[in-house]
Amino acid sequence: MQKSVAELLQSDQFLQEVQLKGWVRTFRANRFIALNDGSTIKNIQCVIDFENTDDTLLKRITTSAAISISGTLVESQGKGQRVEINVNRIEILGDSNPEEYPIQPKKHSFEFLRENAHLRVRTNTFSAVMRLRSTLSFAVHKYFTENGFYNFHAPIITGSDAEGAGEMFQVSTLDSNNIPKNEDGKVDYSKDFFAKETNLTVSGQLEAETYAMSLGKVYTFGPTFRAENSNTTRHLAEFWMIEPEVAFMDLDGNMDLAEDFIKYVIKYVLDHCKDDLEFLNERFVKEESTKPQLQRSEMSLLEKLNFVVDNQFKRVSYTEAIDILRNCKPNKKKKFQYIINEWGADLQSEHERFLVEKHFKCPVILFDYPATIKAFYMRLNDDGKTVRAMDVLFPGIGEIVGGAQREERFDVLVEKMKALDIDEKELWWYLDLRKFGTAVHSGFGLGFERLVQFATGMSNIRDVIPFPRTPQNAEF
């Protein structure tokens, strides 16, 4: 029976005959093959009798060649591994030309590996990241299933802009060389496939609210898109969003849910991805050591993950946070790139990280933001100037979750939409929720890649998704 490398490395049944298939990582001294099949970051050593092996076959055992071996599992005689395989038979399943194969057994820049994204997962770093990403994905579904949520598939093509940002990818079948125009000279979308202007979604939240107001607790976990021309380490044009929505839940319940959820999924990978996390932790520490002293993380990757799991999240109002930031040394000495002068400022990553890493020294949830810097659907507080919004802030990354109690009052929501020039006719169905059995409800959005980035310690978000979509880049 064919076994995986992960299974064999844990086995104590020595002298058993095994069959294994995988890719060659290294081949040294014409005798020792380091074989990996993707089931673990660790390789298994396969020892061949080179004196009785055909020279032609030996030459075909090259880095990344796919091979099948049969042999005997034995206790290793060398250092660095507990078990190894004495090979009886070897078959080349797929050759790999060492002169052409781009991923050589040496250190490559992440930029180079992005150019070879179809092969980069064969490196230790990216195989570890993608296994951890898969485990995190499973943990997300496991948490919500265990807590009575129903998975809701939000539409990918939509006629609404949930965030009001306007940075959306248009979906159209109109002939770009012969676009129909109406009498005003504008594009006549009545001739388009959907007979109206449509885009790729930036969020499934608005649609998820409709199902939460019938099923009680739902969540989306799907692709979202934003046509923001931003070449940063934190932005993608295509990314995955986790968005729970819960009926009869206020902002306090929303903060409880966000904290409990995040701690659960991080604890899950700490328990189930130990080998990958140990490797990524070593990589993270080495990477940090090359940075200037002031830019280094004060914690290792594992310390950061345990920091989130072990600490209660501090809940702080936006107003209190502004007072702290306005009076802190980095602000007074103008060390911040964006100086905080007055209430109403939109906080930047440097401010969020200061609150988490320097001031409170624990994860922070900010709440009750100014209405002017938040979306139209957030519930207006009695002061008339703040909304029931909340952001979860993490070390090293700043904001990782954004959420709110939704505005459930029909009249108030209509007034907010008018003030922002949002067409009621486009969101008639959303307003209907406020007419037929309205109730307090809340939810949040968590960018999955941001979560993977935090959990793996990778500095660039393009390195935690298999094939990143960014400005001027849609390769693969």
GROMACS .gro file of C-alpha atoms in nm, residues 1-407:
model
  407
    1MET     CA    1   0.000   0.000   0.000
    2GLN     CA    2   0.132   0.342  -0.095
    3LYS     CA    3   0.216   0.565   0.201
    4SER     CA    4   0.274   0.939   0.237
    5VAL     CA    5   0.599   1.089   0.363
    6ALA     CA    6   0.413   1.228   0.665
    7GLU     CA    7   0.283   0.880   0.755
    8LEU     CA    8   0.620   0.710   0.717
    9LEU     CA    9   0.806   0.970   0.924
   10GLN     CA   10   0.568   0.895   1.213
   11SER     CA   11   0.583   0.517   1.170
   12ASP     CA   12   0.764   0.287   1.408
   13GLN     CA   13   0.693  -0.029   1.208
   14PHE     CA   14   1.047  -0.093   1.092
   15LEU     CA   15   1.131  -0.349   0.825
   16GLN     CA   16   0.793  -0.304   0.658
   17GLU     CA   17   0.791  -0.293   0.280
   18VAL     CA   18   0.670   0.046   0.154
   19GLN     CA   19   0.591   0.221  -0.172
   20LEU     CA   20   0.624   0.595  -0.204
   21LYS     CA   21   0.587   0.852  -0.481
   22GLY     CA   22   0.709   1.208  -0.476
   23TRP     CA   23   0.952   1.466  -0.610
   24VAL     CA   24   1.327   1.470  -0.562
   25ARG     CA   25   1.443   1.762  -0.350
   26THR     CA   26   1.812   1.670  -0.354
   27PHE     CA   27   2.028   1.378  -0.463
   28ARG     CA   28   2.377   1.357  -0.321
   29ALA     CA   29   2.671   1.120  -0.348
   30ASN     CA   30   2.473   0.915  -0.603
   31ARG     CA   31   2.317   0.748  -0.301
   32PHE     CA   32   2.090   0.967  -0.085
   33ILE     CA   33   1.760   1.097  -0.221
   34ALA     CA   34   1.564   1.356  -0.021
   35LEU     CA   35   1.207   1.285  -0.131
   36ASN     CA   36   0.900   1.501  -0.067
   37ASP     CA   37   0.537   1.445  -0.165
   38GLY     CA   38   0.381   1.762  -0.022
   39SER     CA   39   0.225   1.593   0.282
   40THR     CA   40   0.478   1.752   0.518
   41ILE     CA   41   0.758   2.006   0.509
   42LYS     CA   42   1.001   1.730   0.599
   43ASN     CA   43   1.171   1.507   0.345
   44ILE     CA   44   1.234   1.137   0.384
   45GLN     CA   45   1.578   1.000   0.304
   46CYS     CA   46   1.583   0.717   0.053
   47VAL     CA   47   1.909   0.525   0.027
   48ILE     CA   48   1.992   0.348  -0.299
   49ASP     CA   49   2.261   0.096  -0.380
   50PHE     CA   50   2.435   0.303  -0.648
   51GLU     CA   51   2.684   0.026  -0.734
   52ASN     CA   52   2.395  -0.192  -0.853
   53THR     CA   53   2.192   0.087  -1.009
   54ASP     CA   54   2.210   0.165  -1.379
   55ASP     CA   55   2.409   0.483  -1.455
   56THR     CA   56   2.143   0.601  -1.697
   57LEU     CA   57   1.882   0.582  -1.419
   58LEU     CA   58   2.112   0.763  -1.172
   59LYS     CA   59   2.150   1.055  -1.412
   60ARG     CA   60   1.771   1.091  -1.430
   61ILE     CA   61   1.741   1.136  -1.052
   62THR     CA   62   1.751   1.516  -1.057
   63THR     CA   63   1.592   1.793  -0.851
   64SER     CA   64   1.212   1.796  -0.900
   65ALA     CA   65   1.199   1.469  -1.095
   66ALA     CA   66   0.889   1.266  -1.005
   67ILE     CA   67   0.979   0.916  -0.892
   68SER     CA   68   0.827   0.603  -0.745
   69ILE     CA   69   1.027   0.395  -0.502
   70SER     CA   70   0.975   0.064  -0.327
   71GLY     CA   71   1.184  -0.041  -0.034
   72THR     CA   72   1.216  -0.119   0.333
   73LEU     CA   73   1.152   0.128   0.612
   74VAL     CA   74   1.443   0.115   0.857
   75GLU     CA   75   1.578   0.308   1.154
   76SER     CA   76   1.816   0.571   1.020
   77GLN     CA   77   2.189   0.523   1.074
   78GLY     CA   78   2.266   0.891   1.017
   79LYS     CA   79   2.185   1.215   1.197
   80GLY     CA   80   1.893   1.441   1.122
   81GLN     CA   81   1.624   1.179   1.062
   82ARG     CA   82   1.464   0.900   1.261
   83VAL     CA   83   1.373   0.672   0.971
   84GLU     CA   84   1.482   0.618   0.614
   85ILE     CA   85   1.406   0.384   0.326
   86ASN     CA   86   1.644   0.129   0.181
   87VAL     CA   87   1.541   0.135  -0.183
   88ASN     CA   88   1.486  -0.194  -0.368
   89ARG     CA   89   1.329  -0.049  -0.681
   90ILE     CA   90   1.310   0.296  -0.833
   91GLU     CA   91   1.109   0.422  -1.130
   92ILE     CA   92   1.127   0.765  -1.294
   93LEU     CA   93   0.771   0.890  -1.345
   94GLY     CA   94   0.862   1.230  -1.483
   95ASP     CA   95   1.202   1.370  -1.576
   96SER     CA   96   1.319   1.720  -1.481
   97ASN     CA   97   1.599   1.886  -1.673
   98PRO     CA   98   1.831   2.039  -1.409
   99GLU     CA   99   1.961   2.297  -1.655
  100GLU     CA  100   1.611   2.430  -1.725
  101TYR     CA  101   1.438   2.385  -1.388
  102PRO     CA  102   1.421   2.737  -1.235
  103ILE     CA  103   1.380   2.646  -0.866
  104GLN     CA  104   1.727   2.530  -0.774
  105PRO     CA  105   1.815   2.412  -0.419
  106LYS     CA  106   1.935   2.757  -0.312
  107LYS     CA  107   1.785   3.080  -0.175
  108HIS     CA  108   1.568   3.266  -0.428
  109SER     CA  109   1.412   3.610  -0.392
  110PHE     CA  110   1.037   3.619  -0.343
  111GLU     CA  111   1.012   3.840  -0.653
  112PHE     CA  112   1.174   3.564  -0.859
  113LEU     CA  113   0.946   3.303  -0.706
  114ARG     CA  114   0.636   3.512  -0.788
  115GLU     CA  115   0.747   3.502  -1.151
  116ASN     CA  116   0.747   3.123  -1.117
  117ALA     CA  117   0.433   3.094  -0.904
  118HIS     CA  118   0.339   2.765  -1.072
  119LEU     CA  119   0.652   2.606  -0.922
  120ARG     CA  120   0.720   2.808  -0.605
  121VAL     CA  121   0.504   2.580  -0.391
  122ARG     CA  122   0.778   2.318  -0.431
  123THR     CA  123   0.996   2.526  -0.198
  124ASN     CA  124   0.983   2.474   0.177
  125THR     CA  125   0.852   2.823   0.248
  126PHE     CA  126   0.560   2.813   0.008
  127SER     CA  127   0.464   2.455   0.074
  128ALA     CA  128   0.445   2.544   0.445
  129VAL     CA  129   0.241   2.858   0.374
  130MET     CA  130  -0.007   2.678   0.150
  131ARG     CA  131  -0.054   2.384   0.387
  132LEU     CA  132  -0.120   2.630   0.666
  133ARG     CA  133  -0.360   2.825   0.444
  134SER     CA  134  -0.554   2.504   0.379
  135THR     CA  135  -0.570   2.422   0.749
  136LEU     CA  136  -0.687   2.775   0.832
  137SER     CA  137  -0.961   2.744   0.570
  138PHE     CA  138  -1.081   2.421   0.728
  139ALA     CA  139  -1.072   2.581   1.074
  140VAL     CA  140  -1.294   2.867   0.952
  141HIS     CA  141  -1.565   2.628   0.834
  142LYS     CA  142  -1.523   2.411   1.145
  143TYR     CA  143  -1.572   2.704   1.381
  144PHE     CA  144  -1.887   2.833   1.216
  145THR     CA  145  -2.036   2.485   1.178
  146GLU     CA  146  -1.976   2.411   1.546
  147ASN     CA  147  -2.142   2.740   1.640
  148GLY     CA  148  -2.463   2.699   1.444
  149PHE     CA  149  -2.386   2.912   1.139
  150TYR     CA  150  -2.505   2.831   0.787
  151ASN     CA  151  -2.266   2.879   0.496
  152PHE     CA  152  -2.408   3.130   0.247
  153HIS     CA  153  -2.273   3.166  -0.108
  154ALA     CA  154  -2.290   3.535  -0.195
  155PRO     CA  155  -2.311   3.632  -0.564
  156ILE     CA  156  -1.984   3.720  -0.733
  157ILE     CA  157  -2.153   3.938  -0.996
  158THR     CA  158  -2.343   4.228  -0.841
  159GLY     CA  159  -2.512   4.556  -0.925
  160SER     CA  160  -2.431   4.717  -0.590
  161ASP     CA  161  -2.116   4.861  -0.433
  162ALA     CA  162  -2.130   4.748  -0.071
  163GLU     CA  163  -1.845   4.973   0.042
  164GLY     CA  164  -1.937   5.277  -0.164
  165ALA     CA  165  -1.575   5.295  -0.281
  166GLY     CA  166  -1.646   5.270  -0.653
  167GLU     CA  167  -1.326   5.071  -0.717
  168MET     CA  168  -1.489   4.774  -0.887
  169PHE     CA  169  -1.418   4.551  -1.186
  170GLN     CA  170  -1.687   4.587  -1.448
  171VAL     CA  171  -1.861   4.280  -1.592
  172SER     CA  172  -1.983   4.327  -1.948
  173THR     CA  173  -2.035   4.144  -2.276
  174LEU     CA  174  -2.064   4.464  -2.482
  175ASP     CA  175  -1.838   4.487  -2.786
  176SER     CA  176  -1.558   4.719  -2.676
  177ASN     CA  177  -1.514   4.831  -3.038
  178ASN     CA  178  -1.880   4.920  -3.080
  179ILE     CA  179  -2.026   5.023  -2.745
  180PRO     CA  180  -2.394   5.121  -2.769
  181LYS     CA  181  -2.477   5.470  -2.643
  182ASN     CA  182  -2.807   5.628  -2.534
  183GLU     CA  183  -2.934   5.976  -2.620
  184ASP     CA  184  -2.717   6.132  -2.348
  185GLY     CA  185  -2.406   5.978  -2.501
  186LYS     CA  186  -2.361   5.741  -2.208
  187VAL     CA  187  -2.318   5.363  -2.233
  188ASP     CA  188  -2.654   5.196  -2.294
  189TYR     CA  189  -2.637   4.911  -2.044
  190SER     CA  190  -2.986   4.793  -2.143
  191LYS     CA  191  -2.805   4.625  -2.434
  192ASP     CA  192  -2.565   4.444  -2.200
  193PHE     CA  193  -2.603   4.083  -2.080
  194PHE     CA  194  -2.769   4.175  -1.751
  195ALA     CA  195  -2.942   4.484  -1.894
  196LYS     CA  196  -2.775   4.697  -1.626
  197GLU     CA  197  -2.428   4.794  -1.510
  198THR     CA  198  -2.271   4.507  -1.314
  199ASN     CA  199  -1.942   4.444  -1.138
  200LEU     CA  200  -1.741   4.183  -0.951
  201THR     CA  201  -1.832   4.202  -0.584
  202VAL     CA  202  -1.621   4.375  -0.320
  203SER     CA  203  -1.819   4.210  -0.039
  204GLY     CA  204  -2.098   3.963   0.020
  205GLN     CA  205  -2.216   4.146   0.329
  206LEU     CA  206  -2.533   4.311   0.203
  207GLU     CA  207  -2.662   3.986   0.056
  208ALA     CA  208  -2.555   3.793   0.367
  209GLU     CA  209  -2.769   4.027   0.578
  210THR     CA  210  -3.078   3.913   0.388
  211TYR     CA  211  -3.011   3.551   0.481
  212ALA     CA  212  -2.917   3.630   0.841
  213MET     CA  213  -3.260   3.792   0.876
  214SER     CA  214  -3.415   3.456   0.791
  215LEU     CA  215  -3.166   3.189   0.903
  216GLY     CA  216  -3.031   3.372   1.207
  217LYS     CA  217  -2.658   3.307   1.170
  218VAL     CA  218  -2.481   3.284   0.833
  219TYR     CA  219  -2.132   3.335   0.696
  220THR     CA  220  -1.976   3.384   0.356
  221PHE     CA  221  -1.630   3.265   0.261
  222GLY     CA  222  -1.560   3.346  -0.100
  223PRO     CA  223  -1.366   3.552  -0.354
  224THR     CA  224  -1.402   3.929  -0.363
  225PHE     CA  225  -1.246   4.187  -0.593
  226ARG     CA  226  -1.127   4.544  -0.572
  227ALA     CA  227  -0.989   4.749  -0.861
  228GLU     CA  228  -0.768   4.959  -0.639
  229ASN     CA  229  -0.449   5.057  -0.819
  230SER     CA  230  -0.237   4.982  -0.516
  231ASN     CA  231   0.102   4.812  -0.530
  232THR     CA  232   0.153   4.754  -0.159
  233THR     CA  233   0.241   4.451   0.052
  234ARG     CA  234  -0.114   4.454   0.196
  235HIS     CA  235  -0.338   4.473  -0.112
  236LEU     CA  236  -0.464   4.231  -0.377
  237ALA     CA  237  -0.713   4.281  -0.658
  238GLU     CA  238  -0.861   3.936  -0.594
  239PHE     CA  239  -0.886   3.804  -0.239
  240TRP     CA  240  -1.106   3.591  -0.015
  241MET     CA  241  -1.337   3.730   0.251
  242ILE     CA  242  -1.490   3.571   0.561
  243GLU     CA  243  -1.810   3.755   0.652
  244PRO     CA  244  -2.042   3.634   0.929
  245GLU     CA  245  -2.379   3.805   0.981
  246VAL     CA  246  -2.595   3.741   1.287
  247ALA     CA  247  -2.953   3.847   1.360
  248PHE     CA  248  -3.039   3.984   1.706
  249MET     CA  249  -2.671   4.051   1.785
  250ASP     CA  250  -2.545   4.397   1.888
  251LEU     CA  251  -2.196   4.544   1.870
  252ASP     CA  252  -2.085   4.386   2.199
  253GLY     CA  253  -2.188   4.044   2.070
  254ASN     CA  254  -2.007   4.118   1.743
  255MET     CA  255  -1.684   4.194   1.930
  256ASP     CA  256  -1.725   3.874   2.133
  257LEU     CA  257  -1.775   3.673   1.813
  258ALA     CA  258  -1.471   3.824   1.638
  259GLU     CA  259  -1.241   3.757   1.934
  260ASP     CA  260  -1.365   3.403   1.989
  261PHE     CA  261  -1.342   3.320   1.618
  262ILE     CA  262  -0.989   3.452   1.569
  263LYS     CA  263  -0.858   3.279   1.880
  264TYR     CA  264  -1.016   2.952   1.768
  265VAL     CA  265  -0.865   2.943   1.418
  266ILE     CA  266  -0.520   3.050   1.533
  267LYS     CA  267  -0.523   2.795   1.813
  268TYR     CA  268  -0.626   2.536   1.554
  269VAL     CA  269  -0.319   2.594   1.336
  270LEU     CA  270  -0.094   2.607   1.642
  271ASP     CA  271  -0.221   2.259   1.728
  272HIS     CA  272  -0.224   2.112   1.376
  273CYS     CA  273   0.063   2.279   1.185
  274LYS     CA  274   0.352   2.243   1.428
  275ASP     CA  275   0.623   2.141   1.179
  276ASP     CA  276   0.529   2.412   0.928
  277LEU     CA  277   0.504   2.677   1.201
  278GLU     CA  278   0.843   2.581   1.345
  279PHE     CA  279   0.997   2.627   1.001
  280LEU     CA  280   0.812   2.954   0.938
  281ASN     CA  281   0.909   3.079   1.283
  282GLU     CA  282   1.279   3.019   1.210
  283ARG     CA  283   1.240   3.194   0.874
  284PHE     CA  284   1.062   3.487   1.040
  285VAL     CA  285   1.330   3.532   1.307
  286LYS     CA  286   1.609   3.525   1.047
  287GLU     CA  287   1.420   3.773   0.828
  288GLU     CA  288   1.366   4.011   1.119
  289SER     CA  289   1.733   3.997   1.215
  290THR     CA  290   1.826   4.156   0.880
  291LYS     CA  291   1.608   4.462   0.942
  292PRO     CA  292   1.714   4.784   1.116
  293GLN     CA  293   1.666   4.764   1.494
  294LEU     CA  294   1.366   4.999   1.503
  295GLN     CA  295   1.182   4.802   1.234
  296ARG     CA  296   1.224   4.459   1.392
  297SER     CA  297   0.938   4.273   1.550
  298GLU     CA  298   0.976   4.236   1.925
  299MET     CA  299   0.816   3.891   1.906
  300SER     CA  300   0.885   3.578   1.704
  301LEU     CA  301   0.605   3.439   1.487
  302LEU     CA  302   0.505   3.177   1.745
  303GLU     CA  303   0.512   3.440   2.019
  304LYS     CA  304   0.278   3.661   1.815
  305LEU     CA  305   0.032   3.378   1.756
  306ASN     CA  306   0.031   3.281   2.123
  307PHE     CA  307   0.007   3.651   2.212
  308VAL     CA  308  -0.330   3.663   2.034
  309VAL     CA  309  -0.456   3.334   2.176
  310ASP     CA  310  -0.349   3.402   2.535
  311ASN     CA  311  -0.448   3.768   2.574
  312GLN     CA  312  -0.792   3.914   2.622
  313PHE     CA  313  -0.857   4.174   2.353
  314LYS     CA  314  -0.867   4.527   2.496
  315ARG     CA  315  -1.178   4.722   2.393
  316VAL     CA  316  -1.120   5.093   2.343
  317SER     CA  317  -1.342   5.364   2.195
  318TYR     CA  318  -1.212   5.556   1.896
  319THR     CA  319  -1.230   5.875   2.104
  320GLU     CA  320  -1.009   5.727   2.377
  321ALA     CA  321  -0.764   5.596   2.115
  322ILE     CA  322  -0.737   5.943   1.955
  323ASP     CA  323  -0.654   6.096   2.293
  324ILE     CA  324  -0.385   5.832   2.352
  325LEU     CA  325  -0.234   5.882   2.008
  326ARG     CA  326  -0.249   6.261   2.019
  327ASN     CA  327  -0.054   6.267   2.346
  328CYS     CA  328   0.195   5.986   2.278
  329LYS     CA  329   0.567   6.051   2.225
  330PRO     CA  330   0.585   5.938   1.859
  331ASN     CA  331   0.308   6.185   1.773
  332LYS     CA  332   0.446   6.474   1.976
  333LYS     CA  333   0.797   6.419   1.838
  334LYS     CA  334   0.650   6.381   1.487
  335LYS     CA  335   0.784   6.026   1.449
  336PHE     CA  336   0.453   5.916   1.293
  337GLN     CA  337   0.427   5.960   0.918
  338TYR     CA  338   0.068   6.075   0.972
  339ILE     CA  339   0.042   6.311   1.269
  340ILE     CA  340  -0.277   6.292   1.477
  341ASN     CA  341  -0.405   6.644   1.542
  342GLU     CA  342  -0.778   6.616   1.591
  343TRP     CA  343  -1.076   6.387   1.642
  344GLY     CA  344  -1.207   6.246   1.314
  345ALA     CA  345  -0.873   6.138   1.169
  346ASP     CA  346  -0.868   5.805   0.984
  347LEU     CA  347  -0.618   5.586   1.167
  348GLN     CA  348  -0.325   5.439   0.975
  349SER     CA  349  -0.139   5.113   1.031
  350GLU     CA  350   0.136   5.290   1.230
  351HIS     CA  351  -0.122   5.423   1.477
  352GLU     CA  352  -0.297   5.087   1.510
  353ARG     CA  353   0.030   4.904   1.570
  354PHE     CA  354   0.137   5.158   1.833
  355LEU     CA  355  -0.183   5.095   2.027
  356VAL     CA  356  -0.134   4.716   2.013
  357GLU     CA  357   0.241   4.678   2.044
  358LYS     CA  358   0.349   4.975   2.256
  359HIS     CA  359   0.056   5.111   2.456
  360PHE     CA  360  -0.179   4.826   2.549
  361LYS     CA  361   0.055   4.535   2.464
  362CYS     CA  362  -0.236   4.313   2.363
  363PRO     CA  363  -0.478   4.286   2.068
  364VAL     CA  364  -0.715   4.583   2.058
  365ILE     CA  365  -1.074   4.630   1.941
  366LEU     CA  366  -1.157   4.993   1.858
  367PHE     CA  367  -1.524   5.086   1.844
  368ASP     CA  368  -1.760   5.382   1.789
  369TYR     CA  369  -1.586   5.546   1.494
  370PRO     CA  370  -1.678   5.881   1.337
  371ALA     CA  371  -1.965   5.831   1.092
  372THR     CA  372  -1.782   6.037   0.829
  373ILE     CA  373  -1.507   5.775   0.783
  374LYS     CA  374  -1.729   5.466   0.787
  375ALA     CA  375  -1.981   5.302   0.551
  376PHE     CA  376  -2.349   5.401   0.517
  377TYR     CA  377  -2.488   5.075   0.660
  378MET     CA  378  -2.335   5.115   1.007
  379ARG     CA  379  -2.575   5.200   1.290
  380LEU     CA  380  -2.572   5.565   1.394
  381ASN     CA  381  -2.521   5.624   1.765
  382ASP     CA  382  -2.738   5.859   1.971
  383ASP     CA  383  -2.467   6.129   1.957
  384GLY     CA  384  -2.537   6.165   1.585
  385LYS     CA  385  -2.167   6.169   1.496
  386THR     CA  386  -2.037   5.817   1.564
  387VAL     CA  387  -2.142   5.474   1.439
  388ARG     CA  388  -2.142   5.128   1.597
  389ALA     CA  389  -1.832   5.018   1.406
  390MET     CA  390  -1.544   4.808   1.534
  391ASP     CA  391  -1.197   4.715   1.408
  392VAL     CA  392  -0.975   4.440   1.551
  393LEU     CA  393  -0.607   4.537   1.560
  394PHE     CA  394  -0.317   4.289   1.568
  395PRO     CA  395   0.059   4.318   1.627
  396GLY     CA  396   0.267   4.358   1.315
  397ILE     CA  397  -0.029   4.413   1.085
  398GLY     CA  398  -0.274   4.662   1.235
  399GLU     CA  399  -0.637   4.620   1.133
  400ILE     CA  400  -0.731   4.260   1.054
  401VAL     CA  401  -1.109   4.270   1.107
  402GLY     CA  402  -1.365   4.540   1.029
  403GLY     CA  403  -1.727   4.511   1.137
  404ALA     CA  404  -2.032   4.688   1.272
  405GLN     CA  405  -2.380   4.671   1.408
  406ARG     CA  406  -2.595   4.736   1.102
  407GLU     CA  407  -2.841   5.023   1.076
   0.00000   0.00000   0.00000
